[in-house]
XYZ file of C-alpha atoms in Angstrom:
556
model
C 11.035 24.499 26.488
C 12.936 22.946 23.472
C 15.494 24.597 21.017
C 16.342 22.560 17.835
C 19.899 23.132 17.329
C 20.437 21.477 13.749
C 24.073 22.685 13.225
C 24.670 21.035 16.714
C 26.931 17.573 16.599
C 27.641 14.882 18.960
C 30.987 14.883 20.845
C 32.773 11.799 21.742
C 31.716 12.163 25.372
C 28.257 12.323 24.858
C 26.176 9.590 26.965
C 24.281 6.860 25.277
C 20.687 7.050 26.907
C 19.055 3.941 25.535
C 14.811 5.631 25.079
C 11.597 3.342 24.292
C 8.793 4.921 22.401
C 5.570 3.994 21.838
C 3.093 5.094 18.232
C 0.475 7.597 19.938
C -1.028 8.352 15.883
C -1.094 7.311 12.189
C -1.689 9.412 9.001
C -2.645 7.695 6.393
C -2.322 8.474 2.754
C -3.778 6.967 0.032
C -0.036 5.122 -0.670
C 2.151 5.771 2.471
C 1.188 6.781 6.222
C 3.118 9.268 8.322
C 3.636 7.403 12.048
C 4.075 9.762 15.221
C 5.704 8.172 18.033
C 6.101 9.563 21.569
C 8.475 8.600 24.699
C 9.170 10.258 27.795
C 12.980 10.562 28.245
C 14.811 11.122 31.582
C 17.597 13.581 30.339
C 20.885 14.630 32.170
C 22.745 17.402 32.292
C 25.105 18.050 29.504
C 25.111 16.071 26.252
C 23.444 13.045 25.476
C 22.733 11.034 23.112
C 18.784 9.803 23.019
C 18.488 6.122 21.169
C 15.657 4.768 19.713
C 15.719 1.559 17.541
C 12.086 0.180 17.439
C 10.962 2.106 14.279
C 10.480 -0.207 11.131
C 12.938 -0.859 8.918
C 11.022 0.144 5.933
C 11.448 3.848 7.697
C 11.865 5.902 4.221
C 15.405 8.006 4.867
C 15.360 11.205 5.616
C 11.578 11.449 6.356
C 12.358 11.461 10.644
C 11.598 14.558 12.278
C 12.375 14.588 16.357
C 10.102 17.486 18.728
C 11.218 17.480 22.208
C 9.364 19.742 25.012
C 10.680 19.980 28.446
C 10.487 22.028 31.755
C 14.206 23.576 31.015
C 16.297 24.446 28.226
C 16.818 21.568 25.727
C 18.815 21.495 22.817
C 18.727 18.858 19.708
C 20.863 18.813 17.249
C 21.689 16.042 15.314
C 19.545 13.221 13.794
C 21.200 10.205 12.835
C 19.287 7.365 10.772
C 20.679 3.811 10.398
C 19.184 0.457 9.836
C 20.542 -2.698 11.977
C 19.681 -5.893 13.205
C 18.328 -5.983 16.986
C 16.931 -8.908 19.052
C 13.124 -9.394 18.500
C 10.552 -8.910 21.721
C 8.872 -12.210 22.631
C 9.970 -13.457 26.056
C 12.660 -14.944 27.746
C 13.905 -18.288 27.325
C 16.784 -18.425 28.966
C 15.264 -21.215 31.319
C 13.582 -23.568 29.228
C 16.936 -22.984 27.312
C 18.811 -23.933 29.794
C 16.959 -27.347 30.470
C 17.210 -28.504 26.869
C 20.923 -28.032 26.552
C 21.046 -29.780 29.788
C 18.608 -32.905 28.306
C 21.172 -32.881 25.276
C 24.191 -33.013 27.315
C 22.817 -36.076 28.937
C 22.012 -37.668 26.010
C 24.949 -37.683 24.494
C 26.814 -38.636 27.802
C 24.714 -42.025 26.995
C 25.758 -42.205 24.055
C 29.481 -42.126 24.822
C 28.875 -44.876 26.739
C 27.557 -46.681 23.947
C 30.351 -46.007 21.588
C 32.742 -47.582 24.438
C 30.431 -50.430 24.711
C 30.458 -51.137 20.673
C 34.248 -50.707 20.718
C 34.775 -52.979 23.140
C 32.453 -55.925 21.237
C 34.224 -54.782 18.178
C 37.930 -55.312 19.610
C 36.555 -58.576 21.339
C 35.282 -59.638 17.527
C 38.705 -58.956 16.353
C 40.144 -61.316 18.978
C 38.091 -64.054 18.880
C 38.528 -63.945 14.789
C 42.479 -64.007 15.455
C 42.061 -66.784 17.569
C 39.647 -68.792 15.445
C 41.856 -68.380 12.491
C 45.380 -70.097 14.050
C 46.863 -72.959 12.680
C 46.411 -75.515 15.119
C 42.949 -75.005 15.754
C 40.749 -77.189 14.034
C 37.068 -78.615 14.865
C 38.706 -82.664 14.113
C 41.268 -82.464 16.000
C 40.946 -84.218 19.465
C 42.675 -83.131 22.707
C 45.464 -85.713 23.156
C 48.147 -86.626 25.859
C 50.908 -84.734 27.137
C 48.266 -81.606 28.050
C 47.321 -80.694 24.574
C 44.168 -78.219 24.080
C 40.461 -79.723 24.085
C 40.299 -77.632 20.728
C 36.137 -78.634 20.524
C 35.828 -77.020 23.616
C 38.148 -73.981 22.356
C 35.674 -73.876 19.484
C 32.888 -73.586 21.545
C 34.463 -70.418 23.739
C 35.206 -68.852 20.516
C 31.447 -69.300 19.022
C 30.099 -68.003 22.405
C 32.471 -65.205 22.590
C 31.517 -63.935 18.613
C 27.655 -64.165 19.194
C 27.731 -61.861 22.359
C 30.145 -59.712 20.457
C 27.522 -59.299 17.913
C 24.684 -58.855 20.356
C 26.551 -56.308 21.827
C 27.155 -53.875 18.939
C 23.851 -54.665 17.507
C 22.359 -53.497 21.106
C 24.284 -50.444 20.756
C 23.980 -49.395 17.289
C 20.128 -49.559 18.005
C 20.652 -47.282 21.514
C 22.449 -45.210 19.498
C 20.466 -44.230 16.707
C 17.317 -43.745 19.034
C 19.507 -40.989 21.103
C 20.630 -39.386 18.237
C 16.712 -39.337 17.330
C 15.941 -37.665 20.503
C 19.053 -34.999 20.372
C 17.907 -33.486 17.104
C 14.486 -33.313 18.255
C 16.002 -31.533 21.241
C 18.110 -29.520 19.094
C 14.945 -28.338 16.682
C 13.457 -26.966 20.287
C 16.120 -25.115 21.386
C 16.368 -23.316 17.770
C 13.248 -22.246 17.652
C 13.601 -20.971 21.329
C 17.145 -19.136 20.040
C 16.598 -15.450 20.218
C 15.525 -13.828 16.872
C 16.776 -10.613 15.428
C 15.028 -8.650 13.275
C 15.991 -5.331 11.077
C 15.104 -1.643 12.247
C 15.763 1.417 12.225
C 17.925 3.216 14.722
C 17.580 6.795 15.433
C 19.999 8.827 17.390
C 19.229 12.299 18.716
C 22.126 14.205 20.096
C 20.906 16.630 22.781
C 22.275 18.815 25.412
C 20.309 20.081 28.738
C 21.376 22.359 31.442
C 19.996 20.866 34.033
C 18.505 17.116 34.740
C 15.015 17.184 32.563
C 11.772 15.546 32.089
C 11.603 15.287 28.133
C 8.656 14.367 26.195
C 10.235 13.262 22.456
C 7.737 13.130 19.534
C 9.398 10.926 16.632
C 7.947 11.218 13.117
C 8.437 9.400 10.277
C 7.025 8.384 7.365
C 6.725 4.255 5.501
C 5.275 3.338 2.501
C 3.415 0.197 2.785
C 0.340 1.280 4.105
C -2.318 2.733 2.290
C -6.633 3.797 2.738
C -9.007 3.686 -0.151
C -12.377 4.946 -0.368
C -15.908 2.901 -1.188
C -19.614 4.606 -0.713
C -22.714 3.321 0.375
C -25.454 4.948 -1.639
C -28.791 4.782 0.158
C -31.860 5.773 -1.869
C -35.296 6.156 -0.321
C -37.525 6.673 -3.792
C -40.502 8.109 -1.246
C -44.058 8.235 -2.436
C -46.698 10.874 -3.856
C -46.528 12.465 -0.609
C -43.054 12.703 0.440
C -40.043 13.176 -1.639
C -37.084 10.596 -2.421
C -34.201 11.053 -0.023
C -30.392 9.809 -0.820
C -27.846 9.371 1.833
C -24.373 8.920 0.882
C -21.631 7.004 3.218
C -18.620 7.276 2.530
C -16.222 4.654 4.046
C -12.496 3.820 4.109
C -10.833 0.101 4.387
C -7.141 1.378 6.045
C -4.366 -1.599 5.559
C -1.010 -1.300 6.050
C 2.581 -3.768 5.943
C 5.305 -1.496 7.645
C 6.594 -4.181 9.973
C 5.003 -3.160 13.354
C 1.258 -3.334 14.674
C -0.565 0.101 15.308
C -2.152 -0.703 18.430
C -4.548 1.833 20.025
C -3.607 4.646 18.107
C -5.006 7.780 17.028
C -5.877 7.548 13.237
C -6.312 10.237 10.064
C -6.941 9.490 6.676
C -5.442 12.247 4.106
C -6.040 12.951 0.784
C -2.620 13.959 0.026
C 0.062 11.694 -2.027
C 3.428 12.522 -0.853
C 4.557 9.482 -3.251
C 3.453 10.896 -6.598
C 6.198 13.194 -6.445
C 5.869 17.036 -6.043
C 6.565 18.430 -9.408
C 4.832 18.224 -12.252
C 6.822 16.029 -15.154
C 8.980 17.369 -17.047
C 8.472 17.681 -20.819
C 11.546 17.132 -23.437
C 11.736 18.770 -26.895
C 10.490 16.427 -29.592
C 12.032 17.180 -33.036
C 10.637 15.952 -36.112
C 13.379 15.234 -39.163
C 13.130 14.168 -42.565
C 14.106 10.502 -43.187
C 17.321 11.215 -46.011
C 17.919 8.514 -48.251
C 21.240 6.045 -47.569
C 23.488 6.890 -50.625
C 24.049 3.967 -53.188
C 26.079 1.162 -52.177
C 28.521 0.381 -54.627
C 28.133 -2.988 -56.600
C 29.891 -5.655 -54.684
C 32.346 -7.548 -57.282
C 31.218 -11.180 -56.333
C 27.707 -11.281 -55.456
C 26.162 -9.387 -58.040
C 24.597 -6.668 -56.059
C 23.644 -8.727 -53.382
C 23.179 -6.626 -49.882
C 25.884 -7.637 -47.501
C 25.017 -8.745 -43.816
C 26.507 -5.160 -42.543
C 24.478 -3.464 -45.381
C 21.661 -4.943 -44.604
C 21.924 -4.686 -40.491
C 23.156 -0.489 -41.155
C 20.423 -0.433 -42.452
C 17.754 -1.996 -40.360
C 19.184 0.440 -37.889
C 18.696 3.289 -39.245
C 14.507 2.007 -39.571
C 14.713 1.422 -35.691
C 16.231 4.960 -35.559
C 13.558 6.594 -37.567
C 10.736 4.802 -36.215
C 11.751 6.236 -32.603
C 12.086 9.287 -33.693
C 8.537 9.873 -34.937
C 7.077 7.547 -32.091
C 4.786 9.847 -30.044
C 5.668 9.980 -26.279
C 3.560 7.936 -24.039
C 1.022 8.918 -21.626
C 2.054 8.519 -18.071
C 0.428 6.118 -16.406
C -2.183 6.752 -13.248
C -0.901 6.333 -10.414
C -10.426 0.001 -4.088
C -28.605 -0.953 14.760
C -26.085 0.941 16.716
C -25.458 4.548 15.430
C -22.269 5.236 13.964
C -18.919 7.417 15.268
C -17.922 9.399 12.246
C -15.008 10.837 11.119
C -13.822 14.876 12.113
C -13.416 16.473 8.639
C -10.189 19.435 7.929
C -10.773 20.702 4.450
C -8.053 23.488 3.389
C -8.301 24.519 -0.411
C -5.672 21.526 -1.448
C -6.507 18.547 0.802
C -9.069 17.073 3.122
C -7.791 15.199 6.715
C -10.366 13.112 8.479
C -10.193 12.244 11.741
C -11.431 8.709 13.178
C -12.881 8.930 16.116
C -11.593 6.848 19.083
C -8.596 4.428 19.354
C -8.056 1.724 16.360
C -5.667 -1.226 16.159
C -4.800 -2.116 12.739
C -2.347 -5.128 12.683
C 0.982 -5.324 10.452
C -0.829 -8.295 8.512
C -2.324 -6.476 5.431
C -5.719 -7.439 7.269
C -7.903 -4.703 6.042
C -9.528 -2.045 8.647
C -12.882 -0.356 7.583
C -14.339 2.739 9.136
C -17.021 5.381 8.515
C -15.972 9.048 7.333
C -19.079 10.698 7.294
C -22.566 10.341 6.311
C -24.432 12.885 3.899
C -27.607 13.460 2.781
C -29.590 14.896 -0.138
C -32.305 15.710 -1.583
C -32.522 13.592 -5.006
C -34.624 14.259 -7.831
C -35.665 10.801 -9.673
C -35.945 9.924 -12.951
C -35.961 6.805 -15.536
C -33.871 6.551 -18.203
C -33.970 4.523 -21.680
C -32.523 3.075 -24.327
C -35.533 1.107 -26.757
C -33.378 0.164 -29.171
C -30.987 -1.922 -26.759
C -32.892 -3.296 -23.784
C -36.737 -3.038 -22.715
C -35.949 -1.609 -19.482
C -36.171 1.322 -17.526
C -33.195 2.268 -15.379
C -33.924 4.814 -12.301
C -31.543 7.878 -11.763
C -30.996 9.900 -8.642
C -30.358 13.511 -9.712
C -28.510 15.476 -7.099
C -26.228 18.751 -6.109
C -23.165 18.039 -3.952
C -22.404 20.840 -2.036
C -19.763 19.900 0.574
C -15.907 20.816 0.154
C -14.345 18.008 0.822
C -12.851 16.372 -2.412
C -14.767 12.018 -3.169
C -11.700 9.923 -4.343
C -12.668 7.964 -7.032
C -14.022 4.577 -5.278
C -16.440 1.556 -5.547
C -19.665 2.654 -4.520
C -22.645 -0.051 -3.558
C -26.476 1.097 -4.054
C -29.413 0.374 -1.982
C -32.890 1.329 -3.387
C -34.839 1.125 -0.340
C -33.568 -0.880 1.707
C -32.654 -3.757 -0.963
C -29.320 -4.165 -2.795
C -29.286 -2.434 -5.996
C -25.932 -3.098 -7.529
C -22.450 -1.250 -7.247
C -21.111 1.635 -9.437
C -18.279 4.404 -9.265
C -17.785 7.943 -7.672
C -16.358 10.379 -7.721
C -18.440 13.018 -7.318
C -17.633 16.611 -7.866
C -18.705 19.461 -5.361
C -20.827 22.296 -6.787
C -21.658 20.077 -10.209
C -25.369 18.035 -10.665
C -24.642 13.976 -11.025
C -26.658 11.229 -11.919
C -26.467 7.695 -10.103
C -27.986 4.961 -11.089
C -30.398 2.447 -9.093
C -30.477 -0.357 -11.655
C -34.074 -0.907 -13.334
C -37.586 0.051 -12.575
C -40.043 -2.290 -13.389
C -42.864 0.180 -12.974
C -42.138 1.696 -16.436
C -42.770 -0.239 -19.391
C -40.577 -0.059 -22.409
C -41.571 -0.971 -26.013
C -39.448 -0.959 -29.443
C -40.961 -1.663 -32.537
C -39.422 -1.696 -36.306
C -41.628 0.300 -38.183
C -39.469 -0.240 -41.746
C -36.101 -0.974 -42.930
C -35.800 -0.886 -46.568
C -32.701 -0.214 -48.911
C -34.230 1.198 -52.391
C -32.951 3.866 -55.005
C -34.048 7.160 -56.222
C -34.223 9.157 -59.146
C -34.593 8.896 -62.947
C -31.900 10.037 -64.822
C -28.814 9.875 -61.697
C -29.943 7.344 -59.442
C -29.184 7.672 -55.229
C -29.391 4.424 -53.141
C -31.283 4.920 -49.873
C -31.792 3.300 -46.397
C -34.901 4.364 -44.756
C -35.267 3.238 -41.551
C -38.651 3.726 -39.111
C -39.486 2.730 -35.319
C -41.674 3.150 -32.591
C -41.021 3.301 -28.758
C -43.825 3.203 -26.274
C -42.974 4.292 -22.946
C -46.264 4.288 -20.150
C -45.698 4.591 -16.089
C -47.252 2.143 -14.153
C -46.489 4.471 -10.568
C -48.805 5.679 -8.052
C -46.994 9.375 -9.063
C -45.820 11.067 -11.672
C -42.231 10.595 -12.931
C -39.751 12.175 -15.497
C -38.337 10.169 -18.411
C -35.832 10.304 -21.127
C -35.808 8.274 -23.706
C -31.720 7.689 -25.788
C -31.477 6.796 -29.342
C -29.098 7.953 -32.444
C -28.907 8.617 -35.661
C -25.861 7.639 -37.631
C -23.206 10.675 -38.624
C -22.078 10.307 -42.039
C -18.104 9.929 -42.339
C -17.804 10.149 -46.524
C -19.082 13.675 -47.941
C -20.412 11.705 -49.969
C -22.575 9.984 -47.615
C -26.250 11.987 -46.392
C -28.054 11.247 -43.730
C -31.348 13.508 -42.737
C -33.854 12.621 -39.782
C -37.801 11.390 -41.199
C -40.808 12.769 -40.234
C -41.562 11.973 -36.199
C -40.750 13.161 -32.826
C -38.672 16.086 -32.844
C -36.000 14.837 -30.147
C -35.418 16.971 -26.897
C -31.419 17.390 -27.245
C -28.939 16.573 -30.134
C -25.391 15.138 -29.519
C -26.325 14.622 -25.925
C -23.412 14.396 -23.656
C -21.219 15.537 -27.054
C -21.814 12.188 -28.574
C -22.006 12.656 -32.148
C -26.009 11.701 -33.312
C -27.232 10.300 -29.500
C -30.625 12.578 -29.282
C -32.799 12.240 -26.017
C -36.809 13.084 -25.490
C -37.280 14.564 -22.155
C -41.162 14.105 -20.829
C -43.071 13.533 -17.355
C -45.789 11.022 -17.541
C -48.576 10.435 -15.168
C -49.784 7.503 -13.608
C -50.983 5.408 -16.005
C -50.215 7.607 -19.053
C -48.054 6.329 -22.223
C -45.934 8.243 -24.008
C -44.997 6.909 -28.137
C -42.358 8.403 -30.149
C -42.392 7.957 -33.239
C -38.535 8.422 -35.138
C -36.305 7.664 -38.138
C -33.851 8.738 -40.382
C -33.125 8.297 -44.042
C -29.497 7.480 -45.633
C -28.583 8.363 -48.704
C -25.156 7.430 -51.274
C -24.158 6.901 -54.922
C -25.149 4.052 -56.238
C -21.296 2.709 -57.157
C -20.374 2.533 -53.671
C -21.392 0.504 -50.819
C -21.515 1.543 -46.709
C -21.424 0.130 -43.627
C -22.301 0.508 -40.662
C -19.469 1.030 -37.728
C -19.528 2.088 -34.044
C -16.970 3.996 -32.532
């Protein structure tokens, strides 16, 4: 039994009870994820106060809830959120630690030893110098009665004595340098061994139980650098004059995520929901429209001869910058990628769809991208070719379906197959309860023709002469299939922008649909062809304009 007490604070003699939780499951949205961790917590009477600090430091504030269920009466009451700096998981090295500082410690030991040795060949330098340099002591002098110094031999004692000097403090300059060598190599290893801290969040959840509990905590919390997008697999099979063409939709998900800490055999769900695009719709201002009055004379400066002045001239560019923002129109906000599969569990509710992957998943902190299947549907799919004669010789197949499930397509890549063989990539969504059309690239079973019948420019008329375009083709469309197949065949006829301008269709084909798709002069035929059987349409138009003026042609 738990009883969330939020009113409920900590008191100074609460107990710190130090808890470790592990992430049980993920939701995923298409730009955050919502993380659920769970511990078991070992919970004594009175107050305590539960600590966890291994959530992520990218933990958005104020998004933790804490559950708690337990045998007995527990109590939470406060949640406390904080970000800090704790020492980072990885093993200790307290030993190997232990034996470098000891390898340095030796090594510089040495080296004392070496710095004694170089000051004593230094001070022994010094001395032999001092005696080198007296008075008396001279390489042509000879030792003479009366126990005078053999100064040659004196010479030769000094000589000695400087050349082991040097050898000495050349020996231990050398020493020297190599230990130094080895103690910052030493000293590289023992940094990288030094324990790392890294940021995270610390929770604290004040509690209170009657009596000594078993607690199981469930910690959620939302971060904002992970994210799922959708992609499709479209998978036509066209069939054959005795069975009809199939389509199976996949629908797939590529889950990454950046939140500081590896999900690591955790339950996953993949929601359509954006908590991050806000939950309001924007807010609109008043724009006011105002008449642009006139800046009243300036008065003629005495020396300049009505020259503008510099602050004239920048009041007045001013005012332009304030006019020109005033009648700017407000932007548009801007929008916020063999063995049979395991599928995803679908919950649909009238404003969002969760699915459910099956099974455990790790999905690592890297940004390495995780795909998995949703679902798999299938239709029924009526085919079709489409084309356009005047702007490529092709036929291009269509799939014509019905999507009747509930659960909403995100718009998405989706990649075609036309059986069995790679058929190019296009883009959902598709809408439930509407008919769509996707595309399988071209079929070279249905040949395509486009001839120019005539395009002359003349005039007409006797007394008030009209200029005139007239303007004649032919399209040939024949199936080369084993069955028979439905076609429609695009072309246009230009829509006159100047009154002044006419433009009437010639004698041919009557087309099948006008403005198709509400495009202004796009007409369609709509036919079925047998095998074998050729279909020619025969179409034109005529456009007509005084003869002062000259037109072109634009597209929009």
């Amino acid at each position: 039994m738990c009883i969330s007490m939020p009113g409920l604070a900590a008191t100074a003699f609460a107990d710190d009870l130090k808890a470790v939780s592990s992430i049980d499951a993920v939701t995923v949205f298409p730009a955050g994820a919502e993380v659920t961790r769970t511990a078991k917590v070992e919970v004594p009477p009175g107050e305590t106060t539960l600590i966890f600090d291994d959530l992520p430091a990218e933990t958005v504030p104020g998004s933790i809830r804490v559950e708690g269920q337990a045998g007995a009466a527990l109590k939470i009451g406060s949640v406390d959120q904080r970000r800090m700096f704790v020492p980072q998981s990885g093993g200790d090295h307290s030993a190997d630690r232990r034996r470098i500082e000891s390898e340095i410690e030796n090594l510089r030991d040495q080296r004392l030893i070496l710095e004694g040795n170089l000051q004593a060949a230094q001070t022994q330098q010094t001395l032999l110098n001092n005696l080198a340099n007296l008075p008396n002591v001279s390489p042509g002098r000879e030792s003479g009665a009366g126990g005078q110094p053999d100064w040659s031999a004196l010479l030769g004692v000094i000589s000695r004595g400087m050349g082991e000097a040097q050898q000495t403090m050349l020996t231990a300059r050398v020493e020297m340098r190599d230990l130094d060598r080895k103690v910052a190599d030493l000293e590289a290893k023992l940094s990288e061994l030094a324990p790392k801290r890294i940021e995270r969040t610390e929770v604290k959840v004040h509690v209170i139980a009657d009596s000594a509990l078993e607690a199981d905590m469930t910690l959620k919390y939302q971060v904002r650098s992970a994210s799922w997008t959708p992609s499709y697999e479209a998978r036509l099979d066209t069939g054959d004059a005795a069975s009809s063409a199939k389509l199976q939709l996949v629908r797939r998900a590529t889950i990454s995520q950046r939140t500081g800490e590896d999900w690591m055999d955790v339950g996953v769900a993949l929601s359509t929901t954006r908590p991050t695009s806000g939950s309001t719709a924007p807010d609109l201002r008043p724009i006011v429209i105002d008449i642009l009055e006139p800046r009243p004379p300036r008065p003629v400066a005495e020396v300049g001869g009505g020259m503008m002045s510099m602050a004239d001239e920048a009041a007045e560019k001013k005012d332009r910058r304030r006019y020109m923002a005033r009648r700017a129109a407000p932007t548009a906000m801007e929008p916020e990628v063999a063995a049979a599969p395991v599928v995803a569990e679908a919950e649909v509710s009238p404003f969002q769809a969760v699915f459910k992957v099956p099974g455990r998943t790790d999905i690592s902190a890297s940004g390495e991208e995780k795909n998995v299947v949703i679902a798999f549907e299938d239709f029924s799919a009526a085919l079709h070719v489409k084309a356009v004669p005047k702007e490529a010789a092709t036929a291009f197949l269509y799939a014509k379906l019905k999507r009747d499930g509930e659960t909403p397509l995100l718009p998405g890549p989706v990649t075609l197959f036309r059986d069995g063989t790679f058929a190019g990539k296009g883009q959902l969504p598709l809408i439930a309860g509407e008919e769509h059309e996707i595309g399988f690239g071209a079929d070279d079973l249905v040949r395509v023709k486009h001839a120019i019948l005539q395009e002359k420019r003349g005039e007409t008329g006797l007394i008030s002469t009209t200029r005139t375009d007239d303007r004649n083709y032919k399209m040939t469309v024949t199936n080369l299939h084993k069955q028979k197949i439905d076609v429609t065949v695009l072309d246009q006829v230009p829509v006159s922008g100047n009154e002044k301008i006419e433009v009437s269709p010639a004698r041919g084909s009557e087309p099948t649909k006008k403005d198709v798709d509400d495009k202004r002069g796009v007409v369609a035929w709509e036919f079925s062809l047998a095998p074998q059987e050729e279909k020619t349409i025969d179409f034109g138009y005529v456009v007509r304009w005084p003869p002062d003026k000259e037109i072109v042609y634009r597209k929009k």
